Amino acid sequence: MKSIRVVAAIIKSINDAGDPVIFATQRGYGDYKDWWEFPGGKIEPGEAPEEALVREIREELDAAITVDRYLITVEYNYPAFHLSMDCFWCSLKDGHITLLEHEAAKWLPLNDLRQVDWLPADVIVVEAIEAERENSLAKNKEVIVEETTIMSTISLAEFTKNCGTKKSYVKKWLDGHLIPGVTLAPSLEDTLFPRSARRPYRFRAKIKPTTTAKDIRTHIVNACIRREHIMSDMCHMSKNEFALIIQDLVKNDLIRVRREDGITYYDSTQKCDSYNGRRFEDLRKFVINMIKTAAEGAVEGAIKGTLK
């Protein structure tokens, strides 16, 4: 059986909502017309896979890319030939794409890549992307900066004093399961609270299912600055999605993660504390700029790495 060696680009980006997306293209020719694939093509004699990928993407999409890192080599037997496909994570250098060979293209959410009909070999790439993402989410759950294991409790009176609130509000919070680690009792007065317990994030009602990832990041940082508790349910997110955003904020030194009394808390860092009491929009611009600057630095580092 004839063997063909090719390369494929998994081009990643961030959409306007701040969510990670992957670029997919639709074939406009051949036996697999209308099926979807990762763009790329054949490796020419004497070419390194990374060199072939840069050339192919320029020829197919009129785009300049940075080849960031290797993901997987797919070995797949089609009826007429064996395919060996080296796949790499890539980034666009300037955001410019023009379809020169494909009939259509889409930016697909990283967490929903199966909304198109992928070519059989490319399905294996999708599975590898999903597996890597799951591993990353699993590691996110382990990001703990400090931990205190001693569990100490306080009374309702102490908790309301610490939070500067009324008993009627505390009852609503308990009914909504917004205070973790509480030891419930038949009466509210006998209920015990972790000494570390915080009031729920004051502006949680402003977070809707349609709230963008950028704004959710800002709300999380705002909660940390205010020393108020925020969790995935308040953000209308799964625990895995919430963990991914937490890791992003920790990486950019915007928050830190701590466990006390067996409960996970998020604290602000010194660079964020100066935004205490300032407008939400000011904080939003700061958070977006910090993440964007870090992302640009990572891309610049990857480009320098390829030139060594």
PDB file of C-alpha atoms in Angstrom:
ATOM      1  CA  MET A   1       0.000   0.000   0.000  1.00  0.00           C
ATOM      2  CA  LYS A   2       1.269   3.468  -0.899  1.00  0.00           C
ATOM      3  CA  SER A   3       2.301   5.593   2.102  1.00  0.00           C
ATOM      4  CA  ILE A   4       1.859   9.394   2.259  1.00  0.00           C
ATOM      5  CA  ARG A   5       3.486  11.562   4.917  1.00  0.00           C
ATOM      6  CA  VAL A   6       1.793  14.857   5.692  1.00  0.00           C
ATOM      7  CA  VAL A   7       1.610  17.551   8.364  1.00  0.00           C
ATOM      8  CA  ALA A   8      -1.419  19.210   9.961  1.00  0.00           C
ATOM      9  CA  ALA A   9      -1.833  22.479  11.852  1.00  0.00           C
ATOM     10  CA  ILE A  10      -4.006  22.745  14.945  1.00  0.00           C
ATOM     11  CA  ILE A  11      -4.362  26.519  14.833  1.00  0.00           C
ATOM     12  CA  LYS A  12      -5.560  27.936  18.134  1.00  0.00           C
ATOM     13  CA  SER A  13      -6.853  31.362  19.035  1.00  0.00           C
ATOM     14  CA  ILE A  14      -9.151  33.202  21.458  1.00  0.00           C
ATOM     15  CA  ASN A  15     -12.562  34.479  20.307  1.00  0.00           C
ATOM     16  CA  ASP A  16     -14.209  37.773  21.270  1.00  0.00           C
ATOM     17  CA  ALA A  17     -15.775  36.147  24.320  1.00  0.00           C
ATOM     18  CA  GLY A  18     -12.330  35.128  25.579  1.00  0.00           C
ATOM     19  CA  ASP A  19     -12.845  31.408  24.904  1.00  0.00           C
ATOM     20  CA  PRO A  20     -10.257  29.146  23.204  1.00  0.00           C
ATOM     21  CA  VAL A  21     -11.112  28.113  19.616  1.00  0.00           C
ATOM     22  CA  ILE A  22      -9.573  25.818  16.964  1.00  0.00           C
ATOM     23  CA  PHE A  23      -9.519  26.436  13.193  1.00  0.00           C
ATOM     24  CA  ALA A  24     -11.125  23.731  10.979  1.00  0.00           C
ATOM     25  CA  THR A  25     -11.354  23.613   7.181  1.00  0.00           C
ATOM     26  CA  GLN A  26     -13.794  21.853   4.830  1.00  0.00           C
ATOM     27  CA  ARG A  27     -12.550  19.979   1.772  1.00  0.00           C
ATOM     28  CA  GLY A  28     -13.882  21.090  -1.575  1.00  0.00           C
ATOM     29  CA  TYR A  29     -12.570  18.237  -3.738  1.00  0.00           C
ATOM     30  CA  GLY A  30     -11.915  14.489  -4.022  1.00  0.00           C
ATOM     31  CA  ASP A  31     -13.462  11.407  -2.434  1.00  0.00           C
ATOM     32  CA  TYR A  32     -13.841  13.171   0.910  1.00  0.00           C
ATOM     33  CA  LYS A  33     -15.382  16.406  -0.387  1.00  0.00           C
ATOM     34  CA  ASP A  34     -17.326  18.337   2.288  1.00  0.00           C
ATOM     35  CA  TRP A  35     -15.550  16.519   5.157  1.00  0.00           C
ATOM     36  CA  TRP A  36     -13.640  18.594   7.689  1.00  0.00           C
ATOM     37  CA  GLU A  37      -9.926  18.489   8.448  1.00  0.00           C
ATOM     38  CA  PHE A  38      -7.027  20.304  10.052  1.00  0.00           C
ATOM     39  CA  PRO A  39      -5.229  22.295   7.335  1.00  0.00           C
ATOM     40  CA  GLY A  40      -1.844  21.105   6.104  1.00  0.00           C
ATOM     41  CA  GLY A  41      -0.341  18.990   3.365  1.00  0.00           C
ATOM     42  CA  LYS A  42       2.504  16.824   2.076  1.00  0.00           C
ATOM     43  CA  ILE A  43       6.087  17.048   3.279  1.00  0.00           C
ATOM     44  CA  GLU A  44       8.416  17.714   0.369  1.00  0.00           C
ATOM     45  CA  PRO A  45      11.786  15.885   0.094  1.00  0.00           C
ATOM     46  CA  GLY A  46      14.371  17.515   2.341  1.00  0.00           C
ATOM     47  CA  GLU A  47      11.775  19.452   4.401  1.00  0.00           C
ATOM     48  CA  ALA A  48      11.417  19.236   8.166  1.00  0.00           C
ATOM     49  CA  PRO A  49       7.769  18.765   9.256  1.00  0.00           C
ATOM     50  CA  GLU A  50       7.673  22.250  10.793  1.00  0.00           C
ATOM     51  CA  GLU A  51       9.018  23.813   7.582  1.00  0.00           C
ATOM     52  CA  ALA A  52       6.458  21.936   5.487  1.00  0.00           C
ATOM     53  CA  LEU A  53       3.652  23.104   7.769  1.00  0.00           C
ATOM     54  CA  VAL A  54       4.626  26.782   7.505  1.00  0.00           C
ATOM     55  CA  ARG A  55       4.777  26.450   3.702  1.00  0.00           C
ATOM     56  CA  GLU A  56       1.488  24.541   3.371  1.00  0.00           C
ATOM     57  CA  ILE A  57      -0.469  26.999   5.524  1.00  0.00           C
ATOM     58  CA  ARG A  58       0.922  29.886   3.499  1.00  0.00           C
ATOM     59  CA  GLU A  59      -0.147  28.140   0.269  1.00  0.00           C
ATOM     60  CA  GLU A  60      -3.585  27.012   1.516  1.00  0.00           C
ATOM     61  CA  LEU A  61      -4.610  29.925   3.735  1.00  0.00           C
ATOM     62  CA  ASP A  62      -2.268  32.762   2.767  1.00  0.00           C
ATOM     63  CA  ALA A  63      -1.413  32.881   6.462  1.00  0.00           C
ATOM     64  CA  ALA A  64       1.760  33.118   8.517  1.00  0.00           C
ATOM     65  CA  ILE A  65       1.939  30.803  11.521  1.00  0.00           C
ATOM     66  CA  THR A  66       4.211  29.943  14.404  1.00  0.00           C
ATOM     67  CA  VAL A  67       4.630  26.204  14.992  1.00  0.00           C
ATOM     68  CA  ASP A  68       4.370  26.002  18.779  1.00  0.00           C
ATOM     69  CA  ARG A  69       4.697  22.338  19.706  1.00  0.00           C
ATOM     70  CA  TYR A  70       4.140  18.762  18.566  1.00  0.00           C
ATOM     71  CA  LEU A  71       0.944  16.934  19.577  1.00  0.00           C
ATOM     72  CA  ILE A  72       0.651  13.570  17.816  1.00  0.00           C
ATOM     73  CA  THR A  73       1.502  11.500  14.739  1.00  0.00           C
ATOM     74  CA  VAL A  74      -1.557   9.750  13.302  1.00  0.00           C
ATOM     75  CA  GLU A  75      -1.112   6.477  11.424  1.00  0.00           C
ATOM     76  CA  TYR A  76      -4.267   5.625   9.456  1.00  0.00           C
ATOM     77  CA  ASN A  77      -5.098   3.239   6.606  1.00  0.00           C
ATOM     78  CA  TYR A  78      -7.427   4.737   4.012  1.00  0.00           C
ATOM     79  CA  PRO A  79      -8.691   2.328   1.281  1.00  0.00           C
ATOM     80  CA  ALA A  80      -6.094   3.466  -1.267  1.00  0.00           C
ATOM     81  CA  PHE A  81      -3.126   4.532   0.885  1.00  0.00           C
ATOM     82  CA  HIS A  82      -1.570   4.686   4.349  1.00  0.00           C
ATOM     83  CA  LEU A  83      -1.467   8.146   5.925  1.00  0.00           C
ATOM     84  CA  SER A  84       1.231   9.264   8.369  1.00  0.00           C
ATOM     85  CA  MET A  85       0.280  12.707   9.710  1.00  0.00           C
ATOM     86  CA  ASP A  86       2.440  14.789  12.090  1.00  0.00           C
ATOM     87  CA  CYS A  87       0.231  17.258  13.974  1.00  0.00           C
ATOM     88  CA  PHE A  88       1.391  20.457  15.671  1.00  0.00           C
ATOM     89  CA  TRP A  89      -0.211  23.170  17.779  1.00  0.00           C
ATOM     90  CA  CYS A  90       0.157  26.469  15.904  1.00  0.00           C
ATOM     91  CA  SER A  91      -0.624  30.172  16.309  1.00  0.00           C
ATOM     92  CA  LEU A  92      -1.383  32.842  13.725  1.00  0.00           C
ATOM     93  CA  LYS A  93       1.215  35.608  13.565  1.00  0.00           C
ATOM     94  CA  ASP A  94      -1.127  38.362  12.372  1.00  0.00           C
ATOM     95  CA  GLY A  95      -4.660  36.892  12.386  1.00  0.00           C
ATOM     96  CA  HIS A  96      -4.949  37.002   8.585  1.00  0.00           C
ATOM     97  CA  ILE A  97      -6.544  33.972   6.808  1.00  0.00           C
ATOM     98  CA  THR A  98      -7.762  33.610   3.215  1.00  0.00           C
ATOM     99  CA  LEU A  99      -9.199  30.320   1.928  1.00  0.00           C
ATOM    100  CA  LEU A 100      -7.304  29.446  -1.263  1.00  0.00           C
ATOM    101  CA  GLU A 101      -8.151  25.724  -1.520  1.00  0.00           C
ATOM    102  CA  HIS A 102     -10.920  24.857   0.960  1.00  0.00           C
ATOM    103  CA  GLU A 103     -14.608  25.565   0.411  1.00  0.00           C
ATOM    104  CA  ALA A 104     -15.336  26.643   4.003  1.00  0.00           C
ATOM    105  CA  ALA A 105     -13.777  27.089   7.429  1.00  0.00           C
ATOM    106  CA  LYS A 106     -14.888  27.516  11.049  1.00  0.00           C
ATOM    107  CA  TRP A 107     -13.461  28.480  14.397  1.00  0.00           C
ATOM    108  CA  LEU A 108     -14.706  25.699  16.699  1.00  0.00           C
ATOM    109  CA  PRO A 109     -14.865  25.985  20.502  1.00  0.00           C
ATOM    110  CA  LEU A 110     -12.138  23.889  22.108  1.00  0.00           C
ATOM    111  CA  ASN A 111     -14.740  22.135  24.246  1.00  0.00           C
ATOM    112  CA  ASP A 112     -17.057  21.345  21.282  1.00  0.00           C
ATOM    113  CA  LEU A 113     -14.943  20.139  18.363  1.00  0.00           C
ATOM    114  CA  ARG A 114     -17.342  17.395  17.228  1.00  0.00           C
ATOM    115  CA  GLN A 115     -19.975  19.647  15.687  1.00  0.00           C
ATOM    116  CA  VAL A 116     -18.557  18.942  12.195  1.00  0.00           C
ATOM    117  CA  ASP A 117     -17.892  15.706  10.266  1.00  0.00           C
ATOM    118  CA  TRP A 118     -14.144  15.156  10.556  1.00  0.00           C
ATOM    119  CA  LEU A 119     -12.131  12.989   8.194  1.00  0.00           C
ATOM    120  CA  PRO A 120     -11.395   9.606   9.840  1.00  0.00           C
ATOM    121  CA  ALA A 121      -7.715  10.364  10.475  1.00  0.00           C
ATOM    122  CA  ASP A 122      -8.571  13.801  11.869  1.00  0.00           C
ATOM    123  CA  VAL A 123     -10.980  12.248  14.372  1.00  0.00           C
ATOM    124  CA  ILE A 124      -7.885  10.759  16.035  1.00  0.00           C
ATOM    125  CA  VAL A 125      -6.411  14.271  16.290  1.00  0.00           C
ATOM    126  CA  VAL A 126      -9.636  15.522  17.898  1.00  0.00           C
ATOM    127  CA  GLU A 127      -9.419  12.682  20.429  1.00  0.00           C
ATOM    128  CA  ALA A 128      -5.817  13.652  21.237  1.00  0.00           C
ATOM    129  CA  ILE A 129      -6.846  17.297  21.749  1.00  0.00           C
ATOM    130  CA  GLU A 130      -9.704  16.246  24.035  1.00  0.00           C
ATOM    131  CA  ALA A 131      -7.426  13.940  26.033  1.00  0.00           C
ATOM    132  CA  GLU A 132      -4.837  16.691  26.494  1.00  0.00           C
ATOM    133  CA  ARG A 133      -7.557  19.116  27.598  1.00  0.00           C
ATOM    134  CA  GLU A 134      -8.934  16.619  30.132  1.00  0.00           C
ATOM    135  CA  ASN A 135      -5.439  16.067  31.547  1.00  0.00           C
ATOM    136  CA  SER A 136      -4.983  19.821  31.842  1.00  0.00           C
ATOM    137  CA  LEU A 137      -8.312  20.200  33.655  1.00  0.00           C
ATOM    138  CA  ALA A 138      -7.375  17.380  36.033  1.00  0.00           C
ATOM    139  CA  LYS A 139      -4.101  19.149  36.864  1.00  0.00           C
ATOM    140  CA  ASN A 140      -6.005  22.405  37.442  1.00  0.00           C
ATOM    141  CA  LYS A 141      -7.804  20.780  40.338  1.00  0.00           C
ATOM    142  CA  GLU A 142      -4.441  20.200  42.010  1.00  0.00           C
ATOM    143  CA  VAL A 143      -3.322  23.870  41.926  1.00  0.00           C
ATOM    144  CA  ILE A 144      -3.076  24.688  45.613  1.00  0.00           C
ATOM    145  CA  VAL A 145      -0.724  27.356  46.923  1.00  0.00           C
ATOM    146  CA  GLU A 146      -1.254  27.123  50.658  1.00  0.00           C
ATOM    147  CA  GLU A 147      -3.166  24.701  52.842  1.00  0.00           C
ATOM    148  CA  THR A 148      -4.322  24.766  56.445  1.00  0.00           C
ATOM    149  CA  THR A 149      -5.852  21.505  57.664  1.00  0.00           C
ATOM    150  CA  ILE A 150      -7.017  22.549  61.138  1.00  0.00           C
ATOM    151  CA  MET A 151     -10.811  22.935  61.141  1.00  0.00           C
ATOM    152  CA  SER A 152     -12.070  25.584  63.552  1.00  0.00           C
ATOM    153  CA  THR A 153     -15.637  26.869  63.792  1.00  0.00           C
ATOM    154  CA  ILE A 154     -17.420  30.004  64.898  1.00  0.00           C
ATOM    155  CA  SER A 155     -20.991  30.829  65.898  1.00  0.00           C
ATOM    156  CA  LEU A 156     -23.628  32.621  63.838  1.00  0.00           C
ATOM    157  CA  ALA A 157     -23.037  35.804  65.853  1.00  0.00           C
ATOM    158  CA  GLU A 158     -19.308  35.739  65.083  1.00  0.00           C
ATOM    159  CA  PHE A 159     -19.915  35.010  61.395  1.00  0.00           C
ATOM    160  CA  THR A 160     -22.414  37.865  60.954  1.00  0.00           C
ATOM    161  CA  LYS A 161     -20.013  40.211  62.739  1.00  0.00           C
ATOM    162  CA  ASN A 162     -17.082  39.135  60.545  1.00  0.00           C
ATOM    163  CA  CYS A 163     -19.139  39.613  57.371  1.00  0.00           C
ATOM    164  CA  GLY A 164     -20.975  42.734  58.501  1.00  0.00           C
ATOM    165  CA  THR A 165     -24.340  41.226  57.607  1.00  0.00           C
ATOM    166  CA  LYS A 166     -27.724  40.240  59.063  1.00  0.00           C
ATOM    167  CA  LYS A 167     -29.068  36.819  60.081  1.00  0.00           C
ATOM    168  CA  SER A 168     -31.786  37.042  57.427  1.00  0.00           C
ATOM    169  CA  TYR A 169     -29.142  37.232  54.681  1.00  0.00           C
ATOM    170  CA  VAL A 170     -27.207  34.338  56.183  1.00  0.00           C
ATOM    171  CA  LYS A 171     -30.325  32.159  56.066  1.00  0.00           C
ATOM    172  CA  LYS A 172     -30.766  32.947  52.354  1.00  0.00           C
ATOM    173  CA  TRP A 173     -27.116  32.089  51.710  1.00  0.00           C
ATOM    174  CA  LEU A 174     -27.494  28.772  53.519  1.00  0.00           C
ATOM    175  CA  ASP A 175     -30.668  27.954  51.593  1.00  0.00           C
ATOM    176  CA  GLY A 176     -28.730  28.627  48.386  1.00  0.00           C
ATOM    177  CA  HIS A 177     -25.742  26.492  49.512  1.00  0.00           C
ATOM    178  CA  LEU A 178     -23.454  29.494  49.097  1.00  0.00           C
ATOM    179  CA  ILE A 179     -21.343  28.951  52.243  1.00  0.00           C
ATOM    180  CA  PRO A 180     -19.250  25.759  52.129  1.00  0.00           C
ATOM    181  CA  GLY A 181     -18.181  23.800  55.215  1.00  0.00           C
ATOM    182  CA  VAL A 182     -21.144  24.777  57.409  1.00  0.00           C
ATOM    183  CA  THR A 183     -22.295  22.424  60.187  1.00  0.00           C
ATOM    184  CA  LEU A 184     -26.061  22.756  60.015  1.00  0.00           C
ATOM    185  CA  ALA A 185     -28.234  22.547  63.128  1.00  0.00           C
ATOM    186  CA  PRO A 186     -32.026  22.473  63.675  1.00  0.00           C
ATOM    187  CA  SER A 187     -31.915  26.197  64.439  1.00  0.00           C
ATOM    188  CA  LEU A 188     -29.946  28.905  62.646  1.00  0.00           C
ATOM    189  CA  GLU A 189     -28.540  30.118  65.965  1.00  0.00           C
ATOM    190  CA  ASP A 190     -26.896  26.746  66.613  1.00  0.00           C
ATOM    191  CA  THR A 191     -25.356  26.436  63.149  1.00  0.00           C
ATOM    192  CA  LEU A 192     -21.547  26.460  63.125  1.00  0.00           C
ATOM    193  CA  PHE A 193     -19.458  28.168  60.447  1.00  0.00           C
ATOM    194  CA  PRO A 194     -15.813  27.612  59.474  1.00  0.00           C
ATOM    195  CA  ARG A 195     -13.678  30.357  60.985  1.00  0.00           C
ATOM    196  CA  SER A 196     -12.386  31.048  57.468  1.00  0.00           C
ATOM    197  CA  ALA A 197     -15.898  31.372  55.983  1.00  0.00           C
ATOM    198  CA  ARG A 198     -16.554  34.366  53.755  1.00  0.00           C
ATOM    199  CA  ARG A 199     -19.741  35.999  52.589  1.00  0.00           C
ATOM    200  CA  PRO A 200     -20.785  35.003  49.030  1.00  0.00           C
ATOM    201  CA  TYR A 201     -19.685  37.291  46.219  1.00  0.00           C
ATOM    202  CA  ARG A 202     -21.863  40.392  46.482  1.00  0.00           C
ATOM    203  CA  PHE A 203     -22.273  40.885  42.726  1.00  0.00           C
ATOM    204  CA  ARG A 204     -23.000  37.256  41.788  1.00  0.00           C
ATOM    205  CA  ALA A 205     -26.449  38.226  40.452  1.00  0.00           C
ATOM    206  CA  LYS A 206     -24.710  40.167  37.677  1.00  0.00           C
ATOM    207  CA  ILE A 207     -23.170  36.950  36.333  1.00  0.00           C
ATOM    208  CA  LYS A 208     -25.552  35.447  33.778  1.00  0.00           C
ATOM    209  CA  PRO A 209     -25.304  32.285  31.632  1.00  0.00           C
ATOM    210  CA  THR A 210     -24.467  34.652  28.746  1.00  0.00           C
ATOM    211  CA  THR A 211     -21.667  36.469  30.607  1.00  0.00           C
ATOM    212  CA  THR A 212     -18.412  36.329  28.621  1.00  0.00           C
ATOM    213  CA  ALA A 213     -15.290  34.560  29.862  1.00  0.00           C
ATOM    214  CA  LYS A 214     -13.527  37.939  30.064  1.00  0.00           C
ATOM    215  CA  ASP A 215     -16.171  39.284  32.460  1.00  0.00           C
ATOM    216  CA  ILE A 216     -16.220  36.064  34.507  1.00  0.00           C
ATOM    217  CA  ARG A 217     -12.449  36.367  34.971  1.00  0.00           C
ATOM    218  CA  THR A 218     -12.966  39.946  36.159  1.00  0.00           C
ATOM    219  CA  HIS A 219     -15.724  38.924  38.590  1.00  0.00           C
ATOM    220  CA  ILE A 220     -13.467  36.242  40.071  1.00  0.00           C
ATOM    221  CA  VAL A 221     -10.633  38.736  40.578  1.00  0.00           C
ATOM    222  CA  ASN A 222     -13.119  41.246  42.020  1.00  0.00           C
ATOM    223  CA  ALA A 223     -14.385  38.651  44.503  1.00  0.00           C
ATOM    224  CA  CYS A 224     -10.791  37.944  45.546  1.00  0.00           C
ATOM    225  CA  ILE A 225     -10.054  41.637  46.066  1.00  0.00           C
ATOM    226  CA  ARG A 226     -13.207  41.951  48.190  1.00  0.00           C
ATOM    227  CA  ARG A 227     -12.352  38.721  50.097  1.00  0.00           C
ATOM    228  CA  GLU A 228     -15.724  37.239  49.151  1.00  0.00           C
ATOM    229  CA  HIS A 229     -16.394  33.648  48.166  1.00  0.00           C
ATOM    230  CA  ILE A 230     -17.029  32.725  44.524  1.00  0.00           C
ATOM    231  CA  MET A 231     -17.517  29.289  42.979  1.00  0.00           C
ATOM    232  CA  SER A 232     -18.454  27.597  39.705  1.00  0.00           C
ATOM    233  CA  ASP A 233     -22.226  27.561  40.313  1.00  0.00           C
ATOM    234  CA  MET A 234     -22.278  31.346  40.722  1.00  0.00           C
ATOM    235  CA  CYS A 235     -20.567  31.631  37.322  1.00  0.00           C
ATOM    236  CA  HIS A 236     -22.992  29.199  35.607  1.00  0.00           C
ATOM    237  CA  MET A 237     -20.046  26.955  34.723  1.00  0.00           C
ATOM    238  CA  SER A 238     -19.057  23.344  35.207  1.00  0.00           C
ATOM    239  CA  LYS A 239     -16.318  22.672  37.762  1.00  0.00           C
ATOM    240  CA  ASN A 240     -13.906  21.813  34.927  1.00  0.00           C
ATOM    241  CA  GLU A 241     -14.612  25.056  33.039  1.00  0.00           C
ATOM    242  CA  PHE A 242     -14.249  27.054  36.257  1.00  0.00           C
ATOM    243  CA  ALA A 243     -10.949  25.279  37.047  1.00  0.00           C
ATOM    244  CA  LEU A 244      -9.605  26.223  33.611  1.00  0.00           C
ATOM    245  CA  ILE A 245     -10.272  29.929  34.255  1.00  0.00           C
ATOM    246  CA  ILE A 246      -8.786  29.694  37.757  1.00  0.00           C
ATOM    247  CA  GLN A 247      -5.583  28.201  36.316  1.00  0.00           C
ATOM    248  CA  ASP A 248      -5.433  31.015  33.767  1.00  0.00           C
ATOM    249  CA  LEU A 249      -5.705  33.649  36.507  1.00  0.00           C
ATOM    250  CA  VAL A 250      -3.119  31.906  38.710  1.00  0.00           C
ATOM    251  CA  LYS A 251      -0.682  31.634  35.779  1.00  0.00           C
ATOM    252  CA  ASN A 252      -0.968  35.374  35.203  1.00  0.00           C
ATOM    253  CA  ASP A 253      -0.396  36.129  38.912  1.00  0.00           C
ATOM    254  CA  LEU A 254      -3.840  37.707  39.270  1.00  0.00           C
ATOM    255  CA  ILE A 255      -5.046  35.401  42.043  1.00  0.00           C
ATOM    256  CA  ARG A 256      -3.715  32.619  44.250  1.00  0.00           C
ATOM    257  CA  VAL A 257      -5.431  29.481  45.493  1.00  0.00           C
ATOM    258  CA  ARG A 258      -5.498  28.512  49.166  1.00  0.00           C
ATOM    259  CA  ARG A 259      -7.152  25.814  51.272  1.00  0.00           C
ATOM    260  CA  GLU A 260      -8.224  26.527  54.806  1.00  0.00           C
ATOM    261  CA  ASP A 261     -10.569  24.507  56.996  1.00  0.00           C
ATOM    262  CA  GLY A 262     -10.786  22.039  54.088  1.00  0.00           C
ATOM    263  CA  ILE A 263     -12.274  24.711  51.795  1.00  0.00           C
ATOM    264  CA  THR A 264     -10.739  26.162  48.627  1.00  0.00           C
ATOM    265  CA  TYR A 265     -10.474  29.951  48.637  1.00  0.00           C
ATOM    266  CA  TYR A 266      -9.166  32.418  46.063  1.00  0.00           C
ATOM    267  CA  ASP A 267      -7.144  35.437  47.162  1.00  0.00           C
ATOM    268  CA  SER A 268      -6.041  38.490  45.213  1.00  0.00           C
ATOM    269  CA  THR A 269      -2.395  39.253  44.581  1.00  0.00           C
ATOM    270  CA  GLN A 270      -0.615  42.501  45.380  1.00  0.00           C
ATOM    271  CA  LYS A 271      -0.847  43.739  41.794  1.00  0.00           C
ATOM    272  CA  CYS A 272      -4.671  43.537  41.965  1.00  0.00           C
ATOM    273  CA  ASP A 273      -5.177  45.046  45.407  1.00  0.00           C
ATOM    274  CA  SER A 274      -4.732  48.587  44.066  1.00  0.00           C
ATOM    275  CA  TYR A 275      -8.040  48.117  42.196  1.00  0.00           C
ATOM    276  CA  ASN A 276      -9.992  47.702  45.432  1.00  0.00           C
ATOM    277  CA  GLY A 277     -12.959  50.087  45.307  1.00  0.00           C
ATOM    278  CA  ARG A 278     -12.404  51.098  41.694  1.00  0.00           C
ATOM    279  CA  ARG A 279     -14.896  50.706  38.843  1.00  0.00           C
ATOM    280  CA  PHE A 280     -15.544  47.221  37.492  1.00  0.00           C
ATOM    281  CA  GLU A 281     -14.671  48.444  33.980  1.00  0.00           C
ATOM    282  CA  ASP A 282     -11.244  49.611  35.182  1.00  0.00           C
ATOM    283  CA  LEU A 283     -10.587  46.206  36.708  1.00  0.00           C
ATOM    284  CA  ARG A 284     -11.842  44.476  33.549  1.00  0.00           C
ATOM    285  CA  LYS A 285      -9.397  46.413  31.355  1.00  0.00           C
ATOM    286  CA  PHE A 286      -6.568  45.577  33.746  1.00  0.00           C
ATOM    287  CA  VAL A 287      -7.356  41.828  33.781  1.00  0.00           C
ATOM    288  CA  ILE A 288      -7.712  41.645  29.981  1.00  0.00           C
ATOM    289  CA  ASN A 289      -4.458  43.547  29.492  1.00  0.00           C
ATOM    290  CA  MET A 290      -2.554  41.304  31.931  1.00  0.00           C
ATOM    291  CA  ILE A 291      -3.720  38.120  30.186  1.00  0.00           C
ATOM    292  CA  LYS A 292      -3.115  39.561  26.719  1.00  0.00           C
ATOM    293  CA  THR A 293       0.400  40.687  27.657  1.00  0.00           C
ATOM    294  CA  ALA A 294       1.230  37.231  29.029  1.00  0.00           C
ATOM    295  CA  ALA A 295      -0.130  35.550  25.891  1.00  0.00           C
ATOM    296  CA  GLU A 296       1.909  37.833  23.635  1.00  0.00           C
ATOM    297  CA  GLY A 297       4.993  37.063  25.686  1.00  0.00           C
ATOM    298  CA  ALA A 298       4.405  33.321  25.297  1.00  0.00           C
ATOM    299  CA  VAL A 299       4.035  33.671  21.525  1.00  0.00           C
ATOM    300  CA  GLU A 300       7.196  35.797  21.318  1.00  0.00           C
ATOM    301  CA  GLY A 301       9.051  33.159  23.313  1.00  0.00           C
ATOM    302  CA  ALA A 302       7.836  30.418  20.987  1.00  0.00           C
ATOM    303  CA  ILE A 303       8.995  32.413  17.933  1.00  0.00           C
ATOM    304  CA  LYS A 304      12.455  32.950  19.435  1.00  0.00           C
ATOM    305  CA  GLY A 305      12.610  29.231  20.257  1.00  0.00           C
ATOM    306  CA  THR A 306      12.088  28.277  16.613  1.00  0.00           C
ATOM    307  CA  LEU A 307      14.911  30.589  15.511  1.00  0.00           C
ATOM    308  CA  LYS A 308      17.542  29.026  17.783  1.00  0.00           C
TER     309      LYS A 308
END
